[in-house]
Short mmCIF file of C-alpha atoms and ligand atoms in Angstrom, two decimals:
data_model
loop_
_atom_site.label_atom_id
_atom_site.label_comp_id
_atom_site.label_asym_id
_atom_site.label_seq_id
_atom_site.Cartn_x
_atom_site.Cartn_y
_atom_site.Cartn_z
CA MET E 1 48.74 9.19 -33.88
CA PHE E 2 48.76 9.30 -37.71
CA ALA E 3 50.45 7.05 -40.23
CA GLU E 4 53.87 8.66 -40.35
CA ASN E 5 54.66 7.67 -43.92
CA MET E 6 51.34 9.13 -45.13
CA VAL E 7 51.92 12.40 -43.27
CA GLU E 8 55.35 12.62 -44.90
CA LEU E 9 53.87 11.89 -48.32
CA GLY E 10 51.07 14.42 -47.86
CA GLN E 11 53.37 17.17 -46.71
CA LYS E 12 55.62 16.95 -49.73
CA ARG E 13 54.37 17.56 -53.27
CA SER E 14 56.01 15.86 -56.23
CA THR E 15 58.66 18.06 -57.88
CA ILE E 16 56.36 18.49 -60.90
CA ARG E 17 53.45 19.64 -58.73
CA GLU E 18 55.78 21.91 -56.73
CA ILE E 19 56.88 23.70 -59.91
CA PHE E 20 53.32 23.82 -61.25
CA GLU E 21 52.11 25.46 -58.00
CA TYR E 22 55.04 27.92 -58.14
CA GLY E 23 53.97 28.77 -61.71
CA LYS E 24 50.44 29.62 -60.57
CA LYS E 25 51.78 31.81 -57.77
CA ARG E 26 54.19 33.53 -60.14
CA ALA E 27 51.41 34.09 -62.71
CA ALA E 28 49.40 35.96 -60.06
CA GLU E 29 52.44 38.20 -59.50
CA VAL E 30 53.65 38.94 -63.03
CA GLY E 31 50.74 37.85 -65.26
CA ALA E 32 50.16 34.41 -66.76
CA GLU E 33 51.47 35.57 -70.17
CA ASN E 34 54.90 36.19 -68.63
CA VAL E 35 55.30 32.74 -67.09
CA TYR E 36 56.59 29.99 -69.38
CA ASP E 37 55.29 26.98 -67.53
CA PHE E 38 56.45 23.73 -69.13
CA SER E 39 56.02 21.70 -65.96
CA ILE E 40 52.89 19.59 -66.14
CA GLY E 41 51.26 17.26 -68.67
CA ASN E 42 47.84 18.90 -68.78
CA PRO E 43 46.59 18.59 -72.39
CA SER E 44 46.26 21.98 -74.09
CA VAL E 45 43.84 20.93 -76.84
CA PRO E 46 40.09 20.75 -76.19
CA ALA E 47 38.28 17.46 -75.74
CA PRO E 48 36.71 16.45 -79.10
CA ASP E 49 33.04 17.18 -79.87
CA CYS E 50 32.14 13.52 -79.30
CA VAL E 51 32.72 14.08 -75.57
CA ARG E 52 30.16 16.88 -75.31
CA THR E 53 27.69 14.96 -77.47
CA ALA E 54 28.14 11.83 -75.36
CA VAL E 55 27.66 13.71 -72.07
CA ILE E 56 24.40 15.20 -73.39
CA ASN E 57 23.21 11.90 -74.87
CA VAL E 58 23.90 9.94 -71.69
CA LEU E 59 22.06 12.51 -69.59
CA ASP E 60 19.13 12.72 -72.05
CA GLN E 61 18.82 9.02 -72.76
CA GLU E 62 19.59 7.47 -69.40
CA GLY E 63 18.13 10.22 -67.21
CA PRO E 64 19.65 11.86 -64.16
CA VAL E 65 19.29 8.77 -61.95
CA ALA E 66 20.85 6.05 -64.12
CA ALA E 67 23.51 8.37 -65.57
CA HIS E 68 24.98 8.99 -62.12
CA SER E 69 24.37 5.60 -60.52
CA TYR E 70 26.89 3.11 -59.24
CA THR E 71 27.95 0.65 -61.94
CA SER E 72 29.33 -2.89 -61.52
CA ALA E 73 32.59 -2.62 -59.59
CA GLN E 74 34.62 -3.55 -62.67
CA GLY E 75 32.67 -1.12 -64.86
CA ASP E 76 29.45 -1.18 -66.84
CA LEU E 77 29.20 -4.30 -69.02
CA GLY E 78 28.26 -2.35 -72.15
CA VAL E 79 31.19 0.00 -71.59
CA ARG E 80 33.66 -2.86 -71.20
CA THR E 81 32.25 -4.49 -74.34
CA ALA E 82 32.85 -1.21 -76.20
CA MET E 83 36.47 -1.12 -74.93
CA ALA E 84 37.03 -4.67 -76.20
CA ASP E 85 35.39 -3.98 -79.58
CA ASP E 86 37.51 -0.86 -80.07
CA LEU E 87 40.84 -2.61 -79.43
CA ASN E 88 39.82 -5.66 -81.48
CA ARG E 89 38.97 -3.43 -84.43
CA ARG E 90 42.19 -1.41 -84.22
CA PHE E 91 44.70 -4.09 -83.25
CA GLY E 92 43.18 -7.38 -84.49
CA THR E 93 42.94 -8.74 -80.93
CA HIS E 94 40.21 -10.94 -79.40
CA PHE E 95 39.36 -9.27 -76.10
CA HIS E 96 35.98 -9.42 -74.37
CA ALA E 97 34.29 -7.43 -71.60
CA TYR E 98 35.71 -9.59 -68.80
CA ASN E 99 39.26 -8.63 -69.77
CA PHE E 100 38.58 -5.04 -68.67
CA TYR E 101 38.44 -3.35 -65.29
CA MET E 102 37.45 0.32 -65.56
CA THR E 103 39.53 2.67 -63.38
CA VAL E 104 39.96 6.21 -62.13
CA GLY E 105 42.56 7.00 -64.83
CA ALA E 106 45.92 5.32 -65.44
CA ALA E 107 47.09 6.15 -61.92
CA ALA E 108 44.39 3.91 -60.43
CA ALA E 109 45.00 1.27 -63.09
CA LEU E 110 48.68 1.15 -62.09
CA SER E 111 47.97 1.23 -58.34
CA SER E 112 45.48 -1.62 -58.75
CA CYS E 113 48.02 -3.70 -60.69
CA PHE E 114 50.77 -3.14 -58.14
CA LYS E 115 48.45 -3.90 -55.24
CA ALA E 116 47.07 -6.99 -56.99
CA LEU E 117 50.55 -8.41 -57.62
CA ALA E 118 52.66 -7.35 -54.64
CA GLU E 119 53.58 -9.98 -52.06
CA PRO E 120 56.09 -9.42 -49.25
CA GLY E 121 59.62 -8.89 -50.60
CA ASP E 122 58.50 -8.31 -54.20
CA GLU E 123 60.31 -5.96 -56.56
CA PHE E 124 58.91 -4.04 -59.54
CA ILE E 125 61.39 -2.84 -62.14
CA ALA E 126 61.00 0.50 -63.89
CA ILE E 127 63.11 1.50 -66.87
CA ALA E 128 64.56 4.99 -66.43
CA PRO E 129 63.51 7.58 -67.25
CA PHE E 130 60.12 6.76 -65.68
CA PHE E 131 56.98 8.48 -64.35
CA PRO E 132 58.00 9.45 -60.77
CA GLU E 133 54.67 8.39 -59.22
CA TYR E 134 55.58 4.71 -59.82
CA GLN E 135 57.76 4.99 -56.72
CA CYS E 136 54.84 6.23 -54.62
CA PHE E 137 52.35 3.67 -55.97
CA VAL E 138 54.70 0.69 -55.66
CA GLU E 139 56.37 1.52 -52.35
CA ARG E 140 53.79 3.48 -50.36
CA GLY E 141 50.68 2.00 -51.97
CA ALA E 142 51.59 -1.65 -52.48
CA GLY E 143 54.42 -2.09 -49.96
CA ALA E 144 56.84 -3.48 -52.55
CA ARG E 145 60.20 -2.14 -53.79
CA LEU E 146 60.78 -0.18 -56.98
CA VAL E 147 64.05 -1.03 -58.73
CA ALA E 148 65.21 1.43 -61.39
CA VAL E 149 67.16 0.27 -64.42
CA GLU E 150 69.51 2.93 -65.70
CA ALA E 151 68.52 4.69 -68.91
CA ASP E 152 70.09 4.20 -72.29
CA THR E 153 70.55 7.94 -72.75
CA ASP E 154 71.60 7.58 -76.42
CA ALA E 155 68.11 6.58 -77.60
CA PHE E 156 66.04 5.97 -74.45
CA GLN E 157 65.27 2.44 -75.62
CA ILE E 158 65.87 -0.34 -73.03
CA ASN E 159 69.38 -1.23 -71.90
CA PHE E 160 68.90 -5.01 -71.92
CA ASP E 161 72.18 -5.89 -70.18
CA LYS E 162 71.22 -3.68 -67.26
CA LEU E 163 67.63 -4.98 -67.23
CA SER E 164 68.83 -8.57 -67.25
CA GLU E 165 71.14 -7.87 -64.28
CA ALA E 166 68.32 -6.20 -62.34
CA ILE E 167 65.98 -9.22 -62.57
CA THR E 168 66.19 -11.34 -59.40
CA PRO E 169 64.05 -14.07 -57.80
CA HIS E 170 62.15 -11.19 -56.14
CA THR E 171 61.12 -9.59 -59.43
CA LYS E 172 57.35 -9.62 -59.83
CA ALA E 173 56.96 -7.33 -62.82
CA VAL E 174 58.64 -4.93 -65.21
CA ILE E 175 56.89 -1.63 -65.93
CA ILE E 176 57.21 -0.04 -69.36
CA ASN E 177 55.78 3.23 -70.65
CA SER E 178 55.80 3.85 -74.39
CA PRO E 179 55.32 6.52 -75.73
CA ASN E 180 57.38 7.61 -72.79
CA ASN E 181 56.99 10.32 -70.22
CA PRO E 182 59.48 12.10 -70.06
CA SER E 183 61.64 11.17 -73.09
CA GLY E 184 58.95 10.94 -75.79
CA THR E 185 60.55 7.71 -76.99
CA VAL E 186 58.39 5.02 -78.57
CA TYR E 187 59.66 1.47 -78.08
CA SER E 188 60.26 -0.15 -81.44
CA GLU E 189 58.91 -3.59 -82.32
CA LYS E 190 62.49 -4.88 -82.00
CA THR E 191 62.68 -3.56 -78.43
CA ILE E 192 59.35 -5.18 -77.49
CA LYS E 193 60.37 -8.50 -79.08
CA THR E 194 63.72 -8.49 -77.28
CA LEU E 195 61.98 -7.62 -74.01
CA ALA E 196 59.45 -10.44 -74.47
CA ALA E 197 62.25 -12.93 -75.18
CA LEU E 198 64.21 -11.83 -72.09
CA LEU E 199 61.17 -12.03 -69.79
CA THR E 200 60.21 -15.44 -71.19
CA GLU E 201 63.74 -16.72 -70.58
CA LYS E 202 63.95 -15.24 -67.07
CA SER E 203 60.47 -16.50 -66.11
CA ALA E 204 61.52 -20.03 -67.10
CA ALA E 205 64.84 -19.78 -65.26
CA LEU E 206 63.22 -18.41 -62.10
CA ASP E 207 60.24 -20.74 -62.36
CA HIS E 208 57.65 -18.01 -61.90
CA PRO E 209 56.13 -15.55 -64.34
CA ILE E 210 57.59 -12.09 -64.58
CA PHE E 211 54.70 -9.87 -65.55
CA LEU E 212 54.89 -6.89 -67.82
CA ILE E 213 52.86 -3.81 -66.88
CA SER E 214 52.45 -1.64 -69.93
CA ASP E 215 51.51 1.91 -68.93
CA GLU E 216 49.98 3.43 -72.07
CA PRO E 217 48.26 6.77 -71.50
CA TYR E 218 50.05 8.19 -74.57
CA ARG E 219 49.26 5.26 -76.92
CA GLU E 220 47.67 7.46 -79.62
CA LEU E 221 50.12 10.37 -79.31
CA VAL E 222 52.70 9.42 -81.94
CA TYR E 223 54.19 11.49 -84.75
CA GLY E 224 55.38 10.96 -88.30
CA GLY E 225 53.61 7.62 -88.78
CA VAL E 226 55.50 5.85 -85.97
CA GLN E 227 53.80 2.62 -84.86
CA THR E 228 53.24 1.61 -81.22
CA PRO E 229 53.36 -2.19 -81.10
CA PHE E 230 50.40 -3.60 -79.10
CA VAL E 231 52.30 -5.32 -76.31
CA THR E 232 49.90 -8.17 -75.43
CA LYS E 233 50.55 -9.59 -78.91
CA TYR E 234 54.22 -10.09 -78.04
CA TYR E 235 54.13 -11.19 -74.39
CA ASN E 236 51.22 -13.10 -72.83
CA ASN E 237 51.82 -12.07 -69.23
CA THR E 238 51.05 -8.41 -69.90
CA PHE E 239 48.70 -6.11 -67.98
CA VAL E 240 47.81 -2.94 -69.93
CA CYS E 241 47.05 0.26 -68.02
CA TYR E 242 45.29 2.82 -70.19
CA SER E 243 43.71 6.22 -69.68
CA TYR E 244 41.67 8.72 -71.69
CA SER E 245 43.40 11.62 -69.92
CA LYS E 246 45.65 12.48 -72.85
CA SER E 247 44.01 11.01 -75.97
CA LEU E 248 40.61 12.62 -75.27
CA SER E 249 42.01 15.53 -73.18
CA LEU E 250 40.07 14.40 -70.10
CA PRO E 251 42.68 14.32 -67.30
CA GLY E 252 40.38 15.74 -64.64
CA GLU E 253 37.55 13.30 -65.39
CA ARG E 254 39.65 10.31 -64.25
CA ILE E 255 38.79 7.49 -66.63
CA GLY E 256 40.87 4.54 -67.81
CA TYR E 257 41.15 0.76 -67.49
CA VAL E 258 43.29 -2.24 -66.70
CA LEU E 259 43.29 -4.89 -69.42
CA VAL E 260 43.93 -8.49 -68.26
CA PRO E 261 44.17 -10.68 -71.38
CA ASP E 262 42.99 -14.34 -71.35
CA GLU E 263 46.51 -15.35 -72.37
CA LEU E 264 47.96 -14.09 -69.07
CA GLU E 265 48.84 -16.95 -66.71
CA ASP E 266 45.90 -17.80 -64.44
CA SER E 267 44.04 -14.90 -66.02
CA ARG E 268 40.76 -15.19 -64.07
CA THR E 269 42.58 -15.19 -60.73
CA ALA E 270 44.63 -12.20 -61.88
CA TYR E 271 41.41 -10.40 -62.82
CA ALA E 272 39.92 -11.20 -59.39
CA ALA E 273 43.07 -9.80 -57.77
CA ILE E 274 42.68 -6.55 -59.75
CA CYS E 275 39.03 -6.31 -58.63
CA GLY E 276 40.12 -7.04 -55.05
CA ALA E 277 42.86 -4.40 -55.21
CA GLY E 278 40.37 -1.81 -56.50
CA ARG E 279 37.97 -2.73 -53.72
CA SER E 280 40.62 -2.53 -51.00
CA LEU E 281 41.71 0.88 -52.31
CA GLY E 282 38.09 2.07 -52.08
CA TYR E 283 37.61 2.87 -55.76
CA VAL E 284 34.06 1.34 -55.76
CA ASN E 285 33.68 1.99 -59.51
CA ALA E 286 35.19 4.31 -62.09
CA PRO E 287 33.21 7.55 -62.71
CA SER E 288 29.90 6.43 -64.07
CA LEU E 289 29.13 9.21 -66.56
CA PHE E 290 32.63 9.18 -68.02
CA GLN E 291 32.62 5.41 -68.42
CA ARG E 292 29.75 5.98 -70.87
CA VAL E 293 31.55 8.88 -72.52
CA ALA E 294 34.72 6.81 -72.99
CA ALA E 295 32.66 4.03 -74.55
CA ALA E 296 30.94 6.44 -76.95
CA CYS E 297 34.28 8.03 -77.95
CA ALA E 298 36.49 4.89 -77.91
CA GLY E 299 38.96 5.01 -80.79
CA GLN E 300 38.56 8.77 -81.32
CA THR E 301 41.02 11.41 -80.15
CA ALA E 302 41.22 15.14 -79.59
CA ASP E 303 42.94 17.02 -82.44
CA LEU E 304 46.52 16.13 -81.52
CA ALA E 305 48.24 17.81 -84.51
CA VAL E 306 49.45 20.81 -82.51
CA TYR E 307 51.64 18.59 -80.34
CA GLU E 308 53.68 17.52 -83.36
CA LYS E 309 54.09 21.16 -84.40
CA ASN E 310 55.20 22.03 -80.85
CA ARG E 311 57.62 19.13 -80.81
CA ASP E 312 59.23 20.29 -84.06
CA LEU E 313 59.56 23.88 -82.87
CA LEU E 314 61.16 22.89 -79.60
CA TYR E 315 63.37 20.13 -80.95
CA GLU E 316 64.78 22.23 -83.79
CA GLY E 317 65.04 25.33 -81.60
CA LEU E 318 66.88 23.54 -78.81
CA LEU E 319 69.30 21.85 -81.22
CA ARG E 320 70.10 25.26 -82.78
CA LEU E 321 70.96 26.55 -79.30
CA GLY E 322 73.40 23.71 -78.72
CA PHE E 323 71.26 21.43 -76.55
CA SER E 324 71.67 17.72 -77.07
CA CYS E 325 68.41 15.89 -77.30
CA VAL E 326 66.81 12.66 -78.54
CA LYS E 327 63.98 13.48 -80.97
CA PRO E 328 60.67 12.53 -79.32
CA GLU E 329 58.40 10.31 -81.43
CA GLY E 330 55.39 10.49 -79.14
CA ALA E 331 53.74 11.79 -75.94
CA PHE E 332 54.19 15.54 -75.38
CA TYR E 333 57.51 15.84 -73.60
CA ILE E 334 61.06 16.49 -74.69
CA PHE E 335 63.99 15.55 -72.46
CA PRO E 336 67.22 17.37 -73.39
CA ARG E 337 70.47 17.19 -71.45
CA SER E 338 70.73 20.11 -69.07
CA LEU E 339 73.57 22.52 -69.82
CA GLU E 340 75.27 21.63 -66.54
CA PRO E 341 75.46 18.24 -64.83
CA ASP E 342 73.19 19.32 -61.97
CA ALA E 343 69.75 19.51 -63.61
CA ALA E 344 68.17 21.11 -60.52
CA ALA E 345 70.73 23.93 -60.65
CA PHE E 346 70.02 24.34 -64.37
CA CYS E 347 66.26 24.53 -63.71
CA ALA E 348 66.86 27.10 -60.94
CA ARG E 349 68.80 29.22 -63.44
CA ALA E 350 66.00 28.82 -66.01
CA ARG E 351 63.49 29.94 -63.39
CA LYS E 352 65.15 33.39 -63.31
CA TYR E 353 63.70 33.81 -66.82
CA ASP E 354 60.34 32.44 -65.65
CA LEU E 355 61.05 29.32 -67.69
CA LEU E 356 59.63 26.47 -65.60
CA LEU E 357 61.30 23.14 -66.40
CA VAL E 358 61.47 19.90 -64.40
CA PRO E 359 64.81 18.29 -63.47
CA GLY E 360 65.20 14.66 -64.59
CA ASP E 361 66.35 13.37 -61.20
CA ASP E 362 62.89 12.23 -60.03
CA PHE E 363 62.48 10.41 -63.35
CA GLY E 364 65.60 8.40 -62.47
CA CYS E 365 67.67 10.23 -65.08
CA PRO E 366 69.88 13.01 -63.69
CA GLY E 367 71.50 15.53 -66.01
CA HIS E 368 68.34 15.97 -68.09
CA VAL E 369 65.29 18.23 -67.93
CA ARG E 370 61.72 17.58 -68.92
CA ILE E 371 59.92 20.16 -71.01
CA SER E 372 56.22 19.50 -71.33
CA TYR E 373 55.03 20.91 -74.67
CA CYS E 374 51.26 20.44 -74.33
CA VAL E 375 51.03 24.24 -74.24
CA PRO E 376 49.87 26.95 -76.68
CA THR E 377 52.38 27.13 -79.55
CA GLU E 378 52.84 30.84 -78.89
CA ARG E 379 54.31 30.03 -75.47
CA ILE E 380 57.03 28.02 -77.20
CA THR E 381 57.86 30.66 -79.81
CA LYS E 382 58.14 33.32 -77.13
CA ALA E 383 60.09 31.04 -74.79
CA MET E 384 62.76 30.38 -77.44
CA GLU E 385 64.18 33.86 -76.82
CA LEU E 386 64.54 32.98 -73.15
CA PHE E 387 66.12 29.62 -73.90
CA GLU E 388 68.53 31.59 -76.11
CA LYS E 389 69.46 33.89 -73.17
CA LEU E 390 69.85 30.91 -70.87
CA ALA E 391 72.13 29.09 -73.33
CA ALA E 392 74.15 32.30 -73.82
CA GLU E 393 74.83 32.43 -70.05
CA TYR E 394 76.41 28.99 -70.25
CA ARG E 395 78.39 29.86 -73.40
CA GLN E 396 79.78 32.95 -71.67
CA ALA E 397 80.65 31.00 -68.52
CA ARG E 398 82.50 28.43 -70.65
CA SER E 399 84.43 31.03 -72.64
CA ALA E 400 85.47 32.76 -69.38
CA GLU E 401 86.99 29.49 -68.04
N1 LIG M 1 51.51 7.16 -66.40
C1 LIG M 1 52.19 8.12 -67.01
C2 LIG M 1 53.43 7.75 -67.73
C3 LIG M 1 51.76 9.44 -66.97
O1 LIG M 1 52.48 10.39 -67.59
C4 LIG M 1 50.58 9.76 -66.27
C5 LIG M 1 50.08 11.13 -66.18
O2 LIG M 1 50.67 12.09 -66.60
C6 LIG M 1 49.89 8.70 -65.64
C7 LIG M 1 50.38 7.42 -65.73
C8 LIG M 1 48.63 8.97 -64.88
O3 LIG M 1 47.60 9.20 -65.78
P1 LIG M 1 46.11 9.54 -65.32
O4 LIG M 1 46.01 11.01 -65.26
O5 LIG M 1 45.24 8.96 -66.37
O6 LIG M 1 45.90 8.89 -64.00
#
């Protein structure tokens, strides 16, 4: 009577959500201060003042009818112009309003891209480790196949031999996410250039474009002066999926966009397909009030400094305890190797200390765990004692062997 695959999907939470819900239940039992929840990527810093000011201004200036009205399906024209102006100012690009389609966060931007591109038999390639929801959006949402390319676990840059092997005549697009969830890696300019050259070569050999979908909700979250190359400058056939969830600490307000550059092959048709995908998915338009807020705050961020402090505390602390770990350069996740090959077993052991970590398996990278450090710094300092106890258990087990 019901769509079986949707029932199955609805009955099972993602592993991250499962752990997050467990954390809430556990907090009710033992007190929130005794649960060290590192499961979810909910920003811990407040939205900047410009958000509050913009909400008030929109309500005062536009009035309670216009402020909450439907906008054009692709987003308010003034808002899209503001998005273009912001990127042009920061990245020296030449975008205009009709390159932008405003969305319900990055999730809707991605779903719209996949739906707009997917034809029967198509494959989308994700580079492990990757955001687990890609699987759901590509396979359940767009009816295509997600192909995972194994991670380069030494640096979490792209393993180009493996990527090259994975590209077939069925490949429609490659998805990248830098700064990366869960590894915190930022793709270097060299990586982006090599990727662009490979996709150009493969597109020519296969006689159809292989698109790049650049998922960038963490674009502004980089540390120590690291640069995030703006991908459309390196590869014309790039769709950019962006969100204000992390940069402005607005994850619940659901606001982002898809950027379809003029340089993309048959750009206007691609843009129409994105609009069509959004329509078929019933998005109607992105949240009206927060479109205006995003426009007013474009180019600004919440105070992100605490994330770098948290990263340093965790990275140095974990290394001291004998974990092996690539130093994150962005986002707010760290992805150490688990202290036993089975990351789920390791996370179950950590849970005994009320340390809630996420196994890397769903990210396509077994043997690792994701620690989300968008949390109060105090939670990290206190948790280090528990990480110490956990590591000691493994040391003792090894010395008893
Ligand atoms: N892509 C990645 C890599 C993410 O980590 C997330 C959220 O955590 C999303 C997309 C979805 O972002 P949004 O909340 O803006 O839909």
